[in-house]
Amino acid sequence: GNANVLGATVFPHNIGLGAAHDPDLIERVARISAREVLATGLDWTFAPTLAVVGNVHWGRTYESFSEDPHLVASYADRYVRGLQGDLGDESVIGCAKHWVGDGGTTNGEDQGNTVLPEFELERVHVAPYRPALAAGVLTVMASFNSWNAEKCHGHRYLLTDVLKDRLGFGGIVVSDWDGVDQLDDDYDTAIALAVNAGIDMIMISVDWKRCLDGLTRVVEDGRVPMARIDDAVRRILEVKLHYGLFTRPRPADRPFSNHDSFGSAAHREVAREAVRKSLVLLKHESAVLPIAKTARVLVAGKNADNRGHQCGGFTVAWQGVSDSSLIEGGTSIWEGIRAVAPHAWLSVDGSLADPAQHDVAIVVIGETPYAEGMGDIRQGGRVASGSGFGGPTSQLTPYGKTIELSSLHPEDLATIRAIAAKGIPIVTVLVSGRPLVVNTELDASTAFVAAWLPGSEGQGVADVLFGDADFHGTLPFTWPAHAAVDPYEAGERFARGFGLRLANREQRTANSFVAEARRRRGVLR
């Protein structure tokens, strides 16, 4: 969604959409996202991300639909069609990113080095771009990472020989945010390397005049041929003409400018559907689900009533926000539960848990927001982004040093154990941007749900927990059994594609569970 803007509809991040396995839904999500971008007067968005993640230590794991290149590829064309459509009034220009190999870096380090032979780069990381290009995506963004120690922003073979010549891409290749800077300590040299490699448009965070001056110098010095400038200008103009930019009215006068559909109930209903379809049930015992709406439910956990946490990074701010105040509209998971279960109580730390008062507890745990290198998990908590291959290194503090949740967030396990010690069955809901090692939390729970980063519509979680919809999602990533950096050493707690169902279970099952729970505690009335 257009999540930088207050009041926007915030859909589940891509990892959740990958769990839904629904290409039709993907196209609808992209179409609504386009409308909400158009409402603000913009006509270009940097999506879809087509990363194929090889290591969930990467801080951008949640931006990927799956570790499976076939699943990512199956979404690529539908997402482009949703954004660009027929390039009419409801369309925006799409941007496939990040070209290429961003999800394959060593140890999952952001902006790091992807060490692969070309056939493997093609099989895993190039493959999802083919359907996006076939669908007519108009722009492609270069990636911060290196391929075999050569930065992609300066990689003529990847940008020109493969993308433009072999794959026939005729649109704009745009740099990432100040990505050109990383090619050389001398800025003019960095500009020349990038433009000669095939960058058509340079994205500058602040000092764009310095960039223009440098580009002028390297052309006048003969380090960048005028033919390369002409080619870049032609590509930029052709995309603008193809989109009809020069014949459209100014942004304020376009049909979807400030449109009432922005953040509307209809848009949020699609996001709520996406939440329902993204949830993955990993454990279910004692027929605890679905929960009866008449049950006495304790809701706990730091992520239970926090729309900022459930929206994750890139929402309102680069690193996301840590409360609900800036997420205008939508519902937290607690607010969604409260709307359907009148006997639900909120106790964030679980201290109000009472077996005489509560039949079941829903404990919402997990990560807090992060983005890019600040979401990396690095052994020893090293401060480095891995972007030093041929250029300056970006210094970012990582999220942590292990993917074991009990070490990252011990408060979550403490809440679960405190409630479990009182004999109350626990349904744990994990809010996270990646699979985490949660063996201890799983073992202490009666049921366990992976909710990913569901976005603004927490009501969708309540829909499934209370039986208005069945679980639908399956894992788009292998779920690790151990906190090893190497995915092979981490093992497999759950295989990709795993996901339990409650199909054919009648609502009376939930009611009978509540009755049994009360009977066990001698509080049946």
Short mmCIF file of N, CA and C in Angstrom, two decimals, residues 284-389:
data_model
loop_
_atom_site.label_atom_id
_atom_site.label_comp_id
_atom_site.label_asym_id
_atom_site.label_seq_id
_atom_site.Cartn_x
_atom_site.Cartn_y
_atom_site.Cartn_z
N HIS A 284 -1.93 -26.91 16.60
CA HIS A 284 -3.31 -26.86 17.11
C HIS A 284 -3.57 -28.10 17.93
N GLU A 285 -3.83 -27.92 19.22
CA GLU A 285 -4.12 -29.01 20.12
C GLU A 285 -5.40 -28.72 20.91
N SER A 286 -6.02 -29.76 21.40
CA SER A 286 -7.18 -29.67 22.31
C SER A 286 -8.36 -28.93 21.73
N ALA A 287 -8.43 -28.87 20.39
CA ALA A 287 -9.57 -28.21 19.72
C ALA A 287 -9.82 -26.81 20.26
N VAL A 288 -8.74 -26.09 20.56
CA VAL A 288 -8.87 -24.75 21.12
C VAL A 288 -9.42 -23.74 20.10
N LEU A 289 -9.25 -24.05 18.82
CA LEU A 289 -9.74 -23.17 17.75
C LEU A 289 -10.85 -23.85 16.97
N PRO A 290 -11.79 -23.08 16.43
CA PRO A 290 -11.95 -21.64 16.64
C PRO A 290 -12.49 -21.33 18.03
N ILE A 291 -12.20 -20.15 18.50
CA ILE A 291 -12.65 -19.71 19.82
C ILE A 291 -14.10 -19.21 19.73
N ALA A 292 -14.91 -19.60 20.67
CA ALA A 292 -16.29 -19.12 20.68
C ALA A 292 -16.32 -17.62 20.99
N LYS A 293 -17.17 -16.91 20.31
CA LYS A 293 -17.28 -15.47 20.53
C LYS A 293 -17.82 -15.14 21.92
N THR A 294 -18.44 -16.13 22.55
CA THR A 294 -18.94 -15.93 23.90
C THR A 294 -17.90 -16.28 24.97
N ALA A 295 -16.73 -16.74 24.54
CA ALA A 295 -15.71 -17.16 25.50
C ALA A 295 -15.16 -15.96 26.26
N ARG A 296 -14.63 -16.26 27.43
CA ARG A 296 -13.96 -15.25 28.24
C ARG A 296 -12.48 -15.30 27.88
N VAL A 297 -12.03 -14.32 27.12
CA VAL A 297 -10.72 -14.36 26.49
C VAL A 297 -9.80 -13.32 27.10
N LEU A 298 -8.63 -13.76 27.51
CA LEU A 298 -7.58 -12.83 27.91
C LEU A 298 -6.70 -12.57 26.70
N VAL A 299 -6.49 -11.31 26.37
CA VAL A 299 -5.60 -10.93 25.26
C VAL A 299 -4.38 -10.26 25.86
N ALA A 300 -3.20 -10.74 25.48
CA ALA A 300 -1.95 -10.26 26.08
C ALA A 300 -0.87 -10.18 25.00
N GLY A 301 0.29 -9.67 25.41
CA GLY A 301 1.43 -9.57 24.52
C GLY A 301 1.63 -8.17 23.98
N LYS A 302 2.89 -7.80 23.77
CA LYS A 302 3.22 -6.43 23.40
C LYS A 302 2.70 -6.05 22.02
N ASN A 303 2.42 -7.04 21.16
CA ASN A 303 1.94 -6.73 19.82
C ASN A 303 0.42 -6.84 19.68
N ALA A 304 -0.27 -7.03 20.79
CA ALA A 304 -1.72 -7.23 20.73
C ALA A 304 -2.47 -5.96 20.34
N ASP A 305 -2.04 -4.85 20.89
CA ASP A 305 -2.76 -3.59 20.66
C ASP A 305 -1.79 -2.54 20.14
N ASN A 306 -1.14 -2.85 19.02
CA ASN A 306 -0.12 -1.96 18.48
C ASN A 306 -0.14 -2.04 16.95
N ARG A 307 -0.88 -1.13 16.34
CA ARG A 307 -0.99 -1.13 14.88
C ARG A 307 0.35 -0.85 14.21
N GLY A 308 1.19 -0.07 14.87
CA GLY A 308 2.52 0.19 14.31
C GLY A 308 3.33 -1.08 14.20
N HIS A 309 3.33 -1.89 15.25
CA HIS A 309 4.07 -3.14 15.22
C HIS A 309 3.54 -4.09 14.15
N GLN A 310 2.24 -4.16 13.99
CA GLN A 310 1.71 -5.12 13.02
C GLN A 310 1.87 -4.63 11.58
N CYS A 311 2.14 -3.32 11.39
CA CYS A 311 2.40 -2.81 10.03
C CYS A 311 3.87 -2.95 9.65
N GLY A 312 4.78 -2.94 10.63
CA GLY A 312 6.19 -3.16 10.33
C GLY A 312 6.87 -1.96 9.70
N GLY A 313 8.04 -2.21 9.11
CA GLY A 313 8.85 -1.15 8.53
C GLY A 313 8.22 -0.54 7.29
N PHE A 314 8.77 0.60 6.88
CA PHE A 314 8.31 1.34 5.70
C PHE A 314 6.87 1.83 5.85
N THR A 315 6.35 1.90 7.05
CA THR A 315 5.00 2.40 7.27
C THR A 315 5.08 3.71 8.04
N VAL A 316 4.64 4.80 7.41
CA VAL A 316 4.71 6.16 7.92
C VAL A 316 6.16 6.66 7.93
N ALA A 317 7.06 5.87 8.52
CA ALA A 317 8.48 6.21 8.58
C ALA A 317 9.31 5.05 8.04
N TRP A 318 10.56 5.35 7.68
CA TRP A 318 11.45 4.33 7.11
C TRP A 318 11.50 3.08 8.00
N GLN A 319 11.72 3.27 9.30
CA GLN A 319 11.83 2.14 10.21
C GLN A 319 10.50 1.79 10.86
N GLY A 320 9.40 2.30 10.33
CA GLY A 320 8.11 2.04 10.92
C GLY A 320 7.89 2.86 12.18
N VAL A 321 6.78 2.60 12.86
CA VAL A 321 6.46 3.31 14.10
C VAL A 321 6.08 2.29 15.17
N SER A 322 6.19 2.70 16.42
CA SER A 322 6.06 1.76 17.52
C SER A 322 4.80 1.92 18.35
N ASP A 323 3.79 2.56 17.79
CA ASP A 323 2.51 2.61 18.49
C ASP A 323 1.40 2.76 17.45
N SER A 324 0.19 2.93 17.92
CA SER A 324 -0.96 3.00 17.01
C SER A 324 -1.31 4.40 16.56
N SER A 325 -0.73 5.41 17.19
CA SER A 325 -1.23 6.78 16.98
C SER A 325 -1.06 7.27 15.56
N LEU A 326 -0.01 6.83 14.85
CA LEU A 326 0.23 7.31 13.50
C LEU A 326 -0.34 6.40 12.42
N ILE A 327 -0.94 5.30 12.83
CA ILE A 327 -1.60 4.41 11.86
C ILE A 327 -3.09 4.76 11.89
N GLU A 328 -3.46 5.68 11.01
CA GLU A 328 -4.83 6.18 11.01
C GLU A 328 -5.75 5.21 10.28
N GLY A 329 -6.83 4.83 10.95
CA GLY A 329 -7.74 3.86 10.38
C GLY A 329 -7.29 2.44 10.68
N GLY A 330 -8.14 1.48 10.37
CA GLY A 330 -7.82 0.08 10.62
C GLY A 330 -8.03 -0.30 12.07
N THR A 331 -7.55 -1.48 12.42
CA THR A 331 -7.71 -2.01 13.77
C THR A 331 -6.46 -2.76 14.19
N SER A 332 -6.13 -2.66 15.47
CA SER A 332 -5.12 -3.55 16.02
C SER A 332 -5.74 -4.94 16.15
N ILE A 333 -4.92 -5.93 16.41
CA ILE A 333 -5.45 -7.28 16.61
C ILE A 333 -6.40 -7.29 17.81
N TRP A 334 -6.03 -6.58 18.89
CA TRP A 334 -6.91 -6.49 20.05
C TRP A 334 -8.24 -5.83 19.68
N GLU A 335 -8.17 -4.74 18.92
CA GLU A 335 -9.41 -4.05 18.54
C GLU A 335 -10.30 -4.95 17.70
N GLY A 336 -9.69 -5.78 16.87
CA GLY A 336 -10.48 -6.73 16.09
C GLY A 336 -11.12 -7.79 16.95
N ILE A 337 -10.39 -8.27 17.96
CA ILE A 337 -10.95 -9.27 18.88
C ILE A 337 -12.08 -8.66 19.70
N ARG A 338 -11.86 -7.46 20.20
CA ARG A 338 -12.87 -6.80 21.04
C ARG A 338 -14.18 -6.60 20.28
N ALA A 339 -14.08 -6.42 18.95
CA ALA A 339 -15.29 -6.17 18.16
C ALA A 339 -16.16 -7.41 18.02
N VAL A 340 -15.58 -8.60 18.20
CA VAL A 340 -16.37 -9.83 18.02
C VAL A 340 -16.54 -10.63 19.30
N ALA A 341 -15.72 -10.34 20.31
CA ALA A 341 -15.76 -11.12 21.56
C ALA A 341 -16.01 -10.17 22.73
N PRO A 342 -17.25 -9.99 23.14
CA PRO A 342 -17.57 -9.00 24.17
C PRO A 342 -16.98 -9.30 25.54
N HIS A 343 -16.58 -10.56 25.76
CA HIS A 343 -16.02 -10.92 27.07
C HIS A 343 -14.50 -11.01 27.03
N ALA A 344 -13.87 -10.32 26.09
CA ALA A 344 -12.41 -10.30 25.99
C ALA A 344 -11.85 -9.18 26.85
N TRP A 345 -10.72 -9.45 27.51
CA TRP A 345 -10.03 -8.47 28.34
C TRP A 345 -8.60 -8.32 27.82
N LEU A 346 -8.07 -7.12 27.92
CA LEU A 346 -6.68 -6.86 27.51
C LEU A 346 -5.79 -6.70 28.74
N SER A 347 -4.72 -7.46 28.77
CA SER A 347 -3.69 -7.33 29.80
C SER A 347 -2.36 -7.58 29.11
N VAL A 348 -1.67 -6.52 28.72
CA VAL A 348 -0.50 -6.65 27.84
C VAL A 348 0.53 -7.60 28.43
N ASP A 349 0.83 -7.49 29.72
CA ASP A 349 1.85 -8.35 30.32
C ASP A 349 1.27 -9.65 30.87
N GLY A 350 -0.04 -9.84 30.75
CA GLY A 350 -0.67 -11.07 31.21
C GLY A 350 -0.87 -11.15 32.70
N SER A 351 -0.60 -10.07 33.42
CA SER A 351 -0.66 -10.14 34.88
C SER A 351 -2.08 -10.32 35.41
N LEU A 352 -3.09 -10.04 34.60
CA LEU A 352 -4.48 -10.19 35.04
C LEU A 352 -5.03 -11.59 34.76
N ALA A 353 -4.17 -12.47 34.25
CA ALA A 353 -4.64 -13.83 33.94
C ALA A 353 -5.19 -14.52 35.18
N ASP A 354 -6.39 -15.10 35.03
CA ASP A 354 -7.07 -15.74 36.16
C ASP A 354 -7.89 -16.91 35.61
N PRO A 355 -7.53 -18.14 36.00
CA PRO A 355 -8.26 -19.29 35.46
C PRO A 355 -9.74 -19.30 35.83
N ALA A 356 -10.10 -18.56 36.85
CA ALA A 356 -11.52 -18.47 37.20
C ALA A 356 -12.26 -17.47 36.33
N GLN A 357 -11.50 -16.64 35.62
CA GLN A 357 -12.11 -15.60 34.81
C GLN A 357 -11.86 -15.76 33.30
N HIS A 358 -10.89 -16.58 32.94
CA HIS A 358 -10.49 -16.67 31.53
C HIS A 358 -10.48 -18.12 31.04
N ASP A 359 -11.18 -18.36 29.95
CA ASP A 359 -11.23 -19.69 29.35
C ASP A 359 -10.03 -19.95 28.45
N VAL A 360 -9.52 -18.93 27.83
CA VAL A 360 -8.44 -19.07 26.87
C VAL A 360 -7.72 -17.73 26.79
N ALA A 361 -6.44 -17.78 26.44
CA ALA A 361 -5.65 -16.56 26.25
C ALA A 361 -5.13 -16.49 24.82
N ILE A 362 -5.20 -15.31 24.25
CA ILE A 362 -4.56 -15.03 22.96
C ILE A 362 -3.38 -14.12 23.25
N VAL A 363 -2.17 -14.60 22.98
CA VAL A 363 -0.95 -13.86 23.29
C VAL A 363 -0.27 -13.47 21.98
N VAL A 364 -0.16 -12.18 21.72
CA VAL A 364 0.36 -11.67 20.45
C VAL A 364 1.78 -11.17 20.68
N ILE A 365 2.74 -11.87 20.09
CA ILE A 365 4.15 -11.64 20.38
C ILE A 365 4.91 -11.34 19.09
N GLY A 366 6.25 -11.22 19.18
CA GLY A 366 7.06 -11.16 17.99
C GLY A 366 7.97 -9.96 17.89
N GLU A 367 8.31 -9.62 16.65
CA GLU A 367 9.26 -8.55 16.38
C GLU A 367 8.60 -7.18 16.46
N THR A 368 9.45 -6.16 16.52
CA THR A 368 9.02 -4.78 16.39
C THR A 368 9.55 -4.25 15.06
N PRO A 369 9.08 -3.10 14.56
CA PRO A 369 9.39 -2.69 13.19
C PRO A 369 10.88 -2.44 12.92
N TYR A 370 11.27 -2.72 11.70
CA TYR A 370 12.62 -2.46 11.19
C TYR A 370 12.56 -2.45 9.67
N ALA A 371 13.63 -1.92 9.07
CA ALA A 371 13.73 -1.92 7.62
C ALA A 371 15.20 -2.00 7.20
N GLU A 372 15.41 -2.64 6.07
CA GLU A 372 16.73 -2.75 5.43
C GLU A 372 17.78 -3.29 6.41
N GLY A 373 18.99 -2.71 6.41
CA GLY A 373 20.08 -3.27 7.21
C GLY A 373 19.82 -3.24 8.69
N MET A 374 18.95 -2.36 9.16
CA MET A 374 18.64 -2.31 10.59
C MET A 374 17.75 -3.47 11.02
N GLY A 375 17.31 -4.27 10.05
CA GLY A 375 16.59 -5.48 10.37
C GLY A 375 17.44 -6.73 10.28
N ASP A 376 18.70 -6.57 9.87
CA ASP A 376 19.59 -7.73 9.76
C ASP A 376 19.79 -8.41 11.11
N ILE A 377 19.96 -9.70 11.07
CA ILE A 377 20.44 -10.46 12.23
C ILE A 377 21.88 -10.85 11.91
N ARG A 378 22.82 -10.36 12.73
CA ARG A 378 24.24 -10.62 12.46
C ARG A 378 24.91 -11.19 13.70
N GLN A 379 25.69 -12.23 13.51
CA GLN A 379 26.41 -12.84 14.62
C GLN A 379 27.26 -11.78 15.32
N GLY A 380 27.15 -11.75 16.63
CA GLY A 380 27.91 -10.78 17.40
C GLY A 380 27.34 -9.38 17.36
N GLY A 381 26.22 -9.20 16.60
CA GLY A 381 25.62 -7.87 16.50
C GLY A 381 26.50 -6.86 15.78
N ARG A 382 27.32 -7.33 14.83
CA ARG A 382 28.24 -6.44 14.11
C ARG A 382 27.51 -5.27 13.45
N VAL A 383 28.14 -4.10 13.51
CA VAL A 383 27.60 -2.92 12.85
C VAL A 383 28.24 -2.82 11.48
N ALA A 384 27.56 -3.34 10.47
CA ALA A 384 28.02 -3.29 9.08
C ALA A 384 26.89 -3.78 8.21
N SER A 385 26.82 -3.25 6.99
CA SER A 385 25.74 -3.68 6.10
C SER A 385 26.24 -4.56 4.98
N GLY A 386 27.55 -4.77 4.90
CA GLY A 386 28.08 -5.59 3.82
C GLY A 386 28.16 -4.86 2.50
N SER A 387 28.05 -3.54 2.50
CA SER A 387 28.02 -2.80 1.24
C SER A 387 29.40 -2.31 0.83
N GLY A 388 30.44 -2.88 1.39
CA GLY A 388 31.79 -2.36 1.14
C GLY A 388 32.48 -2.93 -0.07
N PHE A 389 31.79 -3.68 -0.91
CA PHE A 389 32.42 -4.27 -2.10
C PHE A 389 32.58 -3.20 -3.17
#
